[in-house]
Coordinates of C-alpha atoms in Angstrom, one line a residue:
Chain A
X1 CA -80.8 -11.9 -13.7
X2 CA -78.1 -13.1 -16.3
X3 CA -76.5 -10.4 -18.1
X4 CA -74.8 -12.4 -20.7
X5 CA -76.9 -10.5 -23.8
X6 CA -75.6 -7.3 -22.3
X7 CA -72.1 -8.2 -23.1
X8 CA -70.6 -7.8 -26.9
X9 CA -68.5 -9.9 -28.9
X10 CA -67.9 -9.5 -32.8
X11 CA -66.0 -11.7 -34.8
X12 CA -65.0 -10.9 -38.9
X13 CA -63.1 -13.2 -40.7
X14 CA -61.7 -12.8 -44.4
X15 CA -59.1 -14.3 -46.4
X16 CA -56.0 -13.9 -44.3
X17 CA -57.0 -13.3 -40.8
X18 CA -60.1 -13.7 -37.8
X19 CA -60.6 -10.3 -36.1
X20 CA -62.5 -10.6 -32.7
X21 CA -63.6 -7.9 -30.7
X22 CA -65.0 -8.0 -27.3
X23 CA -66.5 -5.5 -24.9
X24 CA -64.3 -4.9 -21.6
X25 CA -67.0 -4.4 -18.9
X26 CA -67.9 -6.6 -16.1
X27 CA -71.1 -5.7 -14.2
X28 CA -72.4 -7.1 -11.2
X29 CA -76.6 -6.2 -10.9
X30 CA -76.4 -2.7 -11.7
X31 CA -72.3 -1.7 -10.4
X32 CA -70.1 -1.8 -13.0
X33 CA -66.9 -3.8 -11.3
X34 CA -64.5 -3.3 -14.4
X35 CA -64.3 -1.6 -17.4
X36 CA -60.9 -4.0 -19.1
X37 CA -61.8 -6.8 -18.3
X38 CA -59.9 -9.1 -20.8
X39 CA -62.7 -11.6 -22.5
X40 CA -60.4 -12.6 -25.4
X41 CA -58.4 -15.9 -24.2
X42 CA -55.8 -17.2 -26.2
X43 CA -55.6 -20.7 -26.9
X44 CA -53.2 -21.6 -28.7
X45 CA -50.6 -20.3 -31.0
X46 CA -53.0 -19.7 -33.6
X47 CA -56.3 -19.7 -31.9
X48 CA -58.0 -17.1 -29.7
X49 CA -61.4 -17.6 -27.9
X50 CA -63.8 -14.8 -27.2
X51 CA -65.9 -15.4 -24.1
X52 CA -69.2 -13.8 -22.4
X53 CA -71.6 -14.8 -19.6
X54 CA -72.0 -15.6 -16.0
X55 CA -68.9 -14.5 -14.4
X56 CA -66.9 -17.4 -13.0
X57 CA -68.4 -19.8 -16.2
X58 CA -66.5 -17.4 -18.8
X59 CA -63.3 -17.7 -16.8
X60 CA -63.7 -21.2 -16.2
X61 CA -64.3 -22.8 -19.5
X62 CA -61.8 -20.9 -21.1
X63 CA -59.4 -22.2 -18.8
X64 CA -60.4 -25.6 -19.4
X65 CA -60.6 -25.9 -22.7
X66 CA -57.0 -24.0 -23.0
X67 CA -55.3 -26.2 -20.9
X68 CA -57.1 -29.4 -22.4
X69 CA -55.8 -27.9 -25.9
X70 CA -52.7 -27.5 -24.2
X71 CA -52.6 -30.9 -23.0
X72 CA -53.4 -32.6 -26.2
X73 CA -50.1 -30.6 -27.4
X74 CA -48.2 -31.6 -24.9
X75 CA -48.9 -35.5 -25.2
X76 CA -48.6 -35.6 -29.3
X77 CA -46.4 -32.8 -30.0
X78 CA -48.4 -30.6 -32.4
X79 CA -51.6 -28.3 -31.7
X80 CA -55.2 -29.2 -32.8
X81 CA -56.8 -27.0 -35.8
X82 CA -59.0 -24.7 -35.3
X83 CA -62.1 -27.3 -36.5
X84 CA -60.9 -29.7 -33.8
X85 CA -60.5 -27.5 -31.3
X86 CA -64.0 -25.9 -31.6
X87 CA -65.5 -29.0 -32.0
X88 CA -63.7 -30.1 -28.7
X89 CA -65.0 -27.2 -27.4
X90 CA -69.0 -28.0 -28.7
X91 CA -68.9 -31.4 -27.4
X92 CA -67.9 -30.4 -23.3
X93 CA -70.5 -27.8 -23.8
X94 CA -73.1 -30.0 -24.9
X95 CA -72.1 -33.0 -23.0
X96 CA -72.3 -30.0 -19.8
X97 CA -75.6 -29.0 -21.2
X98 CA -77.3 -31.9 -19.6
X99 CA -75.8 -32.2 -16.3
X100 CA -76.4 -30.5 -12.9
X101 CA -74.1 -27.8 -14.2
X102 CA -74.3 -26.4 -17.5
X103 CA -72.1 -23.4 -18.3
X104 CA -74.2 -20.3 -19.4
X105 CA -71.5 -18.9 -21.6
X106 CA -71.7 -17.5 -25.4
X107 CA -68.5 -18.0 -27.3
X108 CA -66.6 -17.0 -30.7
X109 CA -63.8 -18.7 -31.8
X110 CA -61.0 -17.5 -34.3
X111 CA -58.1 -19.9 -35.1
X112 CA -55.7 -20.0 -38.4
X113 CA -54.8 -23.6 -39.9
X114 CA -52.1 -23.9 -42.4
X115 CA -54.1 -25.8 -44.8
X116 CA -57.4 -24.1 -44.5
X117 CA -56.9 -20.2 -43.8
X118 CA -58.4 -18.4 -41.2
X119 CA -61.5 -19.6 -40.0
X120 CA -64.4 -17.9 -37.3
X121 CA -66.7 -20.5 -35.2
X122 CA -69.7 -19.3 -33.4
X123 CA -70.4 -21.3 -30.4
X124 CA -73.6 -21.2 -27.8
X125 CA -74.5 -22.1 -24.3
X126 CA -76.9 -24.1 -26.2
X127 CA -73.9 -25.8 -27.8
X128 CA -74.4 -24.6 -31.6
X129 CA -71.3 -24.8 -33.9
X130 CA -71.0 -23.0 -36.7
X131 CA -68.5 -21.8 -39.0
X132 CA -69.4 -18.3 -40.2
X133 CA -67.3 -15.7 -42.2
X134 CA -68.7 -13.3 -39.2
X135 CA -70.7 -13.0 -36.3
X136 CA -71.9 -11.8 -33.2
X137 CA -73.4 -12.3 -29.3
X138 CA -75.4 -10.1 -26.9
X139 CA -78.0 -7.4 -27.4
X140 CA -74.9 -5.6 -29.5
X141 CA -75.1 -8.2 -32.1
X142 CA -78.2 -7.0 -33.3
X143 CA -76.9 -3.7 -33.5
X144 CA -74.0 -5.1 -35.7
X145 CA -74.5 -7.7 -37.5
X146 CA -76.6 -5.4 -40.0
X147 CA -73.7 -3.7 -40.3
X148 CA -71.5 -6.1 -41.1
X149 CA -73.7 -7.9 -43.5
X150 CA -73.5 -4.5 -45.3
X151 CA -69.3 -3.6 -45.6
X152 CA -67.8 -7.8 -45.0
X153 CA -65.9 -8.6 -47.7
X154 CA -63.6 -11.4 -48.0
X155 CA -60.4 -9.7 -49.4
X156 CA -60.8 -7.2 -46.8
X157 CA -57.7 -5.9 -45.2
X158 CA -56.7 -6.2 -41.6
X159 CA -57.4 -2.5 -41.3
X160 CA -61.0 -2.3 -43.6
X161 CA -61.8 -5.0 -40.8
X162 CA -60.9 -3.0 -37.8
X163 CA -62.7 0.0 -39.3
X164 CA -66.0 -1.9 -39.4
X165 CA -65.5 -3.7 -36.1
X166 CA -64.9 0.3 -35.3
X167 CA -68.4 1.1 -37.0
X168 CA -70.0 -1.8 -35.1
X169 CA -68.9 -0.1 -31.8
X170 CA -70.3 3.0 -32.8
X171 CA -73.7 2.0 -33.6
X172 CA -73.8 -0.2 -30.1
X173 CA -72.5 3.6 -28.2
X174 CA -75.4 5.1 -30.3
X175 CA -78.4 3.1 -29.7
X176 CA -77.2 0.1 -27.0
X177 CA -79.3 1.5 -23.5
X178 CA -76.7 -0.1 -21.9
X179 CA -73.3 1.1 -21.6
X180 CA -70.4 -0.4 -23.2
X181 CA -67.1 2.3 -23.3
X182 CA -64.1 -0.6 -24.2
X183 CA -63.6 -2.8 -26.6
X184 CA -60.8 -5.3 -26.7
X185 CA -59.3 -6.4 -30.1
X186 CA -57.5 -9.2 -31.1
X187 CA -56.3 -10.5 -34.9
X188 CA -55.4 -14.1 -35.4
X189 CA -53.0 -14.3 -39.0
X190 CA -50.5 -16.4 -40.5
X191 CA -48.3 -14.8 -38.2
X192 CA -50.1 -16.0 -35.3
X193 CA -51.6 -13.7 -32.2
X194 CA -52.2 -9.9 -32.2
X195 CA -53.6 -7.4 -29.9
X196 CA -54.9 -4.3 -31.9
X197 CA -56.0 -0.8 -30.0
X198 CA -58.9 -0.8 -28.0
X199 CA -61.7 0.8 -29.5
X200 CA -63.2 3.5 -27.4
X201 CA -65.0 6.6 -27.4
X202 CA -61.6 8.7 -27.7
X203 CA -60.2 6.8 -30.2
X204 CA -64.0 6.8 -32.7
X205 CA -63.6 10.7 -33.1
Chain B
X1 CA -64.8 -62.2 -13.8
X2 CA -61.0 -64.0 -12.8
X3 CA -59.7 -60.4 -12.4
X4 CA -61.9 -59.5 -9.5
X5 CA -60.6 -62.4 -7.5
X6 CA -57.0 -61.7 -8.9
X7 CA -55.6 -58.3 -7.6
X8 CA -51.7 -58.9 -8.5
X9 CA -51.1 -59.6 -12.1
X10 CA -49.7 -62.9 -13.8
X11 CA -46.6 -61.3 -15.6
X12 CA -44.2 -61.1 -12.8
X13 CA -40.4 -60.4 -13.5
X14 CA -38.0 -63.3 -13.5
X15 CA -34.9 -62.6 -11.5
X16 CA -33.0 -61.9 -14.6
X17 CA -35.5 -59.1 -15.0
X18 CA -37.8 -60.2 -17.5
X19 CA -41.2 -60.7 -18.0
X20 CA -41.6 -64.5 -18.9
X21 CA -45.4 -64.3 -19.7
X22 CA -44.5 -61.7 -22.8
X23 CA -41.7 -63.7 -23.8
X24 CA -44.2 -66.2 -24.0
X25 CA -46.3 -64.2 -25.8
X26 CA -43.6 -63.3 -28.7
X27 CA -43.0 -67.1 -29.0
X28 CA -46.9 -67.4 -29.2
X29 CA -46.8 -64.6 -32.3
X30 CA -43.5 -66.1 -33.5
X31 CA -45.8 -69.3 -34.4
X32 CA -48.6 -67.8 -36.0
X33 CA -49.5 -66.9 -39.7
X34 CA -46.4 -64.6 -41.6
X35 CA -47.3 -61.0 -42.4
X36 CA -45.6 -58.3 -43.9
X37 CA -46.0 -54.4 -44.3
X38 CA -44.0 -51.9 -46.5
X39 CA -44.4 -48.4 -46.8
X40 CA -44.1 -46.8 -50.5
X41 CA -43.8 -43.4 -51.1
X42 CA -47.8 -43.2 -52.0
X43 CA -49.3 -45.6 -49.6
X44 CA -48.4 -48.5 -47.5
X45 CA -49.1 -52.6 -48.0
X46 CA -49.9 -54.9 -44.8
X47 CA -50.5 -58.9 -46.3
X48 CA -50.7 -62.1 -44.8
X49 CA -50.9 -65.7 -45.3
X50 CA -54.4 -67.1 -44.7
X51 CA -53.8 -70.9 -44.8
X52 CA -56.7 -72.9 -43.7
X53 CA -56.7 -76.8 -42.4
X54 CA -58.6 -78.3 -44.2
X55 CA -61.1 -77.7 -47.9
X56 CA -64.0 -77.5 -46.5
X57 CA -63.1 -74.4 -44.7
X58 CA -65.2 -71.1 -45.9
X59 CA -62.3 -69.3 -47.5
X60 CA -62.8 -65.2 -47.3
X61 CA -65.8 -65.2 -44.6
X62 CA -63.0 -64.2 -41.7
X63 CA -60.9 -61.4 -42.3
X64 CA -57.2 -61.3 -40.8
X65 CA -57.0 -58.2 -42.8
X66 CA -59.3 -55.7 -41.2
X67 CA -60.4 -51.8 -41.7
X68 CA -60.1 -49.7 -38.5
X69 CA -61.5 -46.5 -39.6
X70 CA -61.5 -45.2 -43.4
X71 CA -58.0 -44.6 -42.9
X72 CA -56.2 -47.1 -40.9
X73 CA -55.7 -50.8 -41.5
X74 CA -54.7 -53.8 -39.4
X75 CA -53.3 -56.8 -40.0
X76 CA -51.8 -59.3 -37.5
X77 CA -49.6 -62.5 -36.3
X78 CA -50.4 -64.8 -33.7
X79 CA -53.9 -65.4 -31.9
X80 CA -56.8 -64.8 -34.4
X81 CA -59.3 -64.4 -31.4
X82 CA -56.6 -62.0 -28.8
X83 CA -56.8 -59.6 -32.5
X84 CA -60.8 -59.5 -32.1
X85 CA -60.2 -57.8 -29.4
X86 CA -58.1 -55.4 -30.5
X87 CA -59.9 -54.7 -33.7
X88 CA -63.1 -54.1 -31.9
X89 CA -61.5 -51.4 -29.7
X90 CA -59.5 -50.5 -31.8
X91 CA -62.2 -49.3 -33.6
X92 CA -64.0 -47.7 -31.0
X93 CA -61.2 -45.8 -29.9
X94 CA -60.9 -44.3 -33.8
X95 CA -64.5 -43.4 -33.8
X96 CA -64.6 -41.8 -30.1
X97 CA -61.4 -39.2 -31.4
X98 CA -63.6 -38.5 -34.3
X99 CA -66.7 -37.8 -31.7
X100 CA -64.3 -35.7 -29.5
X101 CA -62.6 -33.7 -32.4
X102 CA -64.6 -33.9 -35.8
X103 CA -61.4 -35.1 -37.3
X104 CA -60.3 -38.6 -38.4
X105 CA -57.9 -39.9 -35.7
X106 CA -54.0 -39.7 -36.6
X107 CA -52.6 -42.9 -36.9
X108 CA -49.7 -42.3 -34.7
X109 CA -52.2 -41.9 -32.0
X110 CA -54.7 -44.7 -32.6
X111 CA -51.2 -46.7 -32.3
X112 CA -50.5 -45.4 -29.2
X113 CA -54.1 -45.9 -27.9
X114 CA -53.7 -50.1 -29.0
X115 CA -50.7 -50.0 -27.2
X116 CA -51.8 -48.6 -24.1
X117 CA -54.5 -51.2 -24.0
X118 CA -51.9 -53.7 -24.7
X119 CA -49.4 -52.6 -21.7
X120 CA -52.6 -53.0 -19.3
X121 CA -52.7 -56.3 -20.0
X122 CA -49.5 -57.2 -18.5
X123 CA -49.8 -55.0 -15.7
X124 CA -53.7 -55.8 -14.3
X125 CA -54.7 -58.4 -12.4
X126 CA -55.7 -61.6 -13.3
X127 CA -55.0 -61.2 -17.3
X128 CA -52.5 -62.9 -19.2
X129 CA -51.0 -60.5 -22.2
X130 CA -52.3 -60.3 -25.9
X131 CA -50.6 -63.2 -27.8
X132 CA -50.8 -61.0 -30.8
X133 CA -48.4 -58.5 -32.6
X134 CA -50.0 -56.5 -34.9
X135 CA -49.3 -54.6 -38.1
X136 CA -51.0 -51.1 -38.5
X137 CA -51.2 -49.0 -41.6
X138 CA -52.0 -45.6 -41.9
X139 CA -52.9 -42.3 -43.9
X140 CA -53.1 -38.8 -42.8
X141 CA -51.1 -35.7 -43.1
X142 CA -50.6 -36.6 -46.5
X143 CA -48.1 -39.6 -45.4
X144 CA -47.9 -42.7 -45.1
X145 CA -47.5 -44.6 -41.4
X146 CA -46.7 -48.3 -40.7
X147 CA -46.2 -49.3 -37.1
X148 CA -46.2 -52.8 -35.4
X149 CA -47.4 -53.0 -31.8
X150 CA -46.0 -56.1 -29.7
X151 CA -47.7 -58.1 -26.6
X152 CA -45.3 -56.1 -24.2
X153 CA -47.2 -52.7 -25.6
X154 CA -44.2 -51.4 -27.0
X155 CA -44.7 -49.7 -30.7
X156 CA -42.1 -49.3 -33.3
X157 CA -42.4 -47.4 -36.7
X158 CA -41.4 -49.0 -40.2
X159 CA -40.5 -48.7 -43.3
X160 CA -40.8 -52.2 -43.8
X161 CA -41.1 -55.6 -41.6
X162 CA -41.9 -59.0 -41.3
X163 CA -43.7 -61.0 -38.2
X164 CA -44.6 -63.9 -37.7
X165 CA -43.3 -67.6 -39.2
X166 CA -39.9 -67.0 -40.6
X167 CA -40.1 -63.1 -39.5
X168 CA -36.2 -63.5 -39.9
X169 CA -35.8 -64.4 -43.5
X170 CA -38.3 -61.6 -44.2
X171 CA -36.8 -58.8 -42.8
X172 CA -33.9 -59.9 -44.6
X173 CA -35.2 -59.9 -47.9
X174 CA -37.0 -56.9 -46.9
X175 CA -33.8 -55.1 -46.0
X176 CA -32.2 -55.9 -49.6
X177 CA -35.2 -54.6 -51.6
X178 CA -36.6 -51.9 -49.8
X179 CA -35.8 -48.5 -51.5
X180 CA -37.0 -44.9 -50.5
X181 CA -38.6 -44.9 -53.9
X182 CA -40.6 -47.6 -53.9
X183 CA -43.9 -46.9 -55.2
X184 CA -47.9 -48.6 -54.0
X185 CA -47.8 -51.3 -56.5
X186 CA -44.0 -52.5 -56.4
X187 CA -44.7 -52.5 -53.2
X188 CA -47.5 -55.0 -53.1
X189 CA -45.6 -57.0 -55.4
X190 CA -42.7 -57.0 -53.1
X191 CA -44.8 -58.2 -50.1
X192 CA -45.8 -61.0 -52.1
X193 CA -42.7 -62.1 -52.8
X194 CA -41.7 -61.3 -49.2
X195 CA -44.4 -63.9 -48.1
X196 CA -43.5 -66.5 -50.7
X197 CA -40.0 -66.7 -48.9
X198 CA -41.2 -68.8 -46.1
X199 CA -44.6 -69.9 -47.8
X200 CA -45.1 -73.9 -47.2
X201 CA -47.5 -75.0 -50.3
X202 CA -48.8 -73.2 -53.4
X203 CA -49.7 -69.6 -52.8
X204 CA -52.9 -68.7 -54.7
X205 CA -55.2 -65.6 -53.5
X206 CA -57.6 -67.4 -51.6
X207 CA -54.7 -68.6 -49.0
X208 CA -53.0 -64.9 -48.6
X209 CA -54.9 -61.6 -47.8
X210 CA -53.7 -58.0 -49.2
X211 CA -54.7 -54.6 -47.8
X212 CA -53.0 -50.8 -48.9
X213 CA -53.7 -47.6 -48.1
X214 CA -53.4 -44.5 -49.8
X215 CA -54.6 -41.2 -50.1
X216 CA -57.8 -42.7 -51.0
X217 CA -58.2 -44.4 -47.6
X218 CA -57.8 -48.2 -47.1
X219 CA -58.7 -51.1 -48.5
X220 CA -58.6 -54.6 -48.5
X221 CA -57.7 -56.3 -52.2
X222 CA -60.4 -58.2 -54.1
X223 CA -59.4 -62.3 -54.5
X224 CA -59.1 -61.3 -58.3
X225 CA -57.4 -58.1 -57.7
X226 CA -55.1 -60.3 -55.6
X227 CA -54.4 -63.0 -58.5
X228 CA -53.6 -60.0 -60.8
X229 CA -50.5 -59.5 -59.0
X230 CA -49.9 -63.1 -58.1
X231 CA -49.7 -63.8 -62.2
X232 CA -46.6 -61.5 -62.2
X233 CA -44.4 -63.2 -59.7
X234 CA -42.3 -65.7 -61.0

């Protein structure tokens, strides 16, 4: 059976960055294969994509649509903004949706455009779009998104955000029956691309 | 369809290493209807001459000026039925980008897509190239964009140019009063006097079509919007 709501992504964004943060384990049935796995893919410059699912589908959709970002870079000399690019990304996963071979995976995508800010896009194997100031995916979203719907504010700083991402994880150790140790972080600015400390049991004493 | 049978294509290099069928197909745009475009600093113009044969044609029913998407214009010289074409995938092109990426297509790369089209033709088998150079305007980015895109498929970007009749003497005059500085409606008035150069006749609005673009999008000017300017040239 699927265990695509057992993994965890969390997205926050405010008025200068996207913060994403995504568990780090990969289980197969009931082994545990990994605990870093690396679900955060970057995309572009300014654009990160946080990916869960069937194993194989994750991988290989993020692939794609990197390279195909890549590409479009490559032939017209600038990157797509982040609303292109997650539209981009919508369209092959509903276009997929109907075909002999759907991909089952649950995305969040944080990008920064020079005109608009920072901006957070939940995607679904269902191929939903939306653009949310934060969200969540998995059984762990539940979890969280109380939680974030309680300390999100929009002038929040990189740190504030870490600390509820960091609360988040907490709650999902605490009540999630499943067991989720790492969490991989990444921050998407005006500067571009940053990977921020894992959050783990050690580091939420 | 001819192409199925043909499975070599018509435009064959001459031993002096050209391609005869697009020369032909310059000469063919070199004969057609003038047009102009300029680019201002707020917006670009594209105009042409619209004469008719006779009276009794149906002035203003067919376009030469025509909207792409809500932010790209085309205008052209040489065969009215080869520019159809284009228009019409033109068109679709512009509206499968915005499918694809939720964003309206740059103009730089709906030029490119034409062009490609345009290449094809004289390269596939059992087609003769697009007798048809056309003029295309643009906004996006907050600029301005004017490029022309010949039979051959090549693409060039101005600031300001003439094709057609008496191309020549237009990009003459162009070259003395273009100016960096030029603004939307010197422009237009500029283009009108640009087409007056060669025009055979009495210029009135009904025989010559206007079309800018500006931040606001593109749009084709109004026969009395069109007169409006006409009073002020000389």
């Amino acid at each position: 059976m699927s265990n695509i709501n057992l993994q965890c992504l969390l997205g926050i964004q405010c008025n200068d960055f996207v913060m994403i943060a995504a568990d780090q384990t990969n289980g197969h049935s009931i082994m545990v294969m990994k605990d870093d796995e690396e679900k955060i893919y970057k995309i572009s410059d300014k654009l990160v994509m946080g990916v869960i699912g069937d194993s194989g589908d994750t991988n290989q959709f993020a692939e794609y649509i990197a390279k195909n970002i890549q590409l479009y870079k490559m032939r017209n000399g600038y990157e797509l903004g982040p609303s292109a690019a997650a539209n981009f990304t919508r369209r092959n996963l509903a276009e997929y949706l109907r075909s002999s071979s759907p991909y089952f995976v649950n995305l969040l995508m944080g990008g920064y455009d020079k005109e608009n800010g920072p901006e957070l896009y939940f995607m679904d194997y269902l191929a939903s779009s939306m653009k949310v100031p934060f969200a969540a995916h998995g059984y762990g979203g539940y979890l969280s998104l109380s939680i974030m719907d309680r300390y999100h504010k929009k002038d929040a700083t990189e740190e504030e955000a870490y600390n509820i991402l960091k609360k988040c994880v907490e709650e999902v150790h605490r009540r999630l029956f499943v067991s989720l140790p790492n969490f991989q972080v990444t921050v998407v600015n005006r500067d571009g691309i940053k990977t921020l400390p894992v959050i783990n049991a050690a580091s939420l004493k | 369809m001819a192409s199925e049978r043909y499975s070599f294509s018509l435009t064959t290099f001459s031993p002096s290493g050209k391609l005869v069928q697009i020369e032909y197909a310059l000469a063919a745009v070199a004969a057609g209807g003038t047009s102009v475009g300029i680019k201002a600093s707020n917006g670009v113009v594209i105009a042409t001459e619209n004469k008719h044969k006779s009276i009794l044609y149906d002035e203003h029913s067919v376009n030469k000026v025509e909207m792409i998407t809500g932010h790209i214009g085309m205008v052209y010289s040489g065969m009215g039925p080869d520019y159809r074409l284009l228009v019409t995938q033109a068109r679709k092109m512009a509206q499968q980008y915005f499918l694809m990426y939720r964003e309206p297509i740059p103009t730089a790369q709906l030029v490119q897509r034409v062009a490609t089209v345009m290449q094809e033709y004289t390269q596939s088998g059992g087609v003769r190239p697009f007798g048809v150079s056309l003029l295309i305007c643009g906004w996006d980015g907050d600029r301005p964009y004017l490029f022309q895109c010949d039979p051959s498929g090549a693409y060039f970007a101005w600031k300001a140019t003439a094709m057609g009749k008496n191309f020549n003497n237009g990009k003459t005059f162009l070259e003395k009063r273009y100016t960096e500085e030029l603004e939307l409606d010197d422009a237009v008035h500029t283009a009108i006097l640009t087409l007056k150069e060669g025009f055979e006749g009495q210029m009135t609005a009904d025989n010559i079509e206007v079309g800018i673009c500006d931040s606001n999008g593109f749009r084709r000017l109004e026969p009395a919007h069109v007169k409006d300017y006409l009073a002020n040239i000389p």
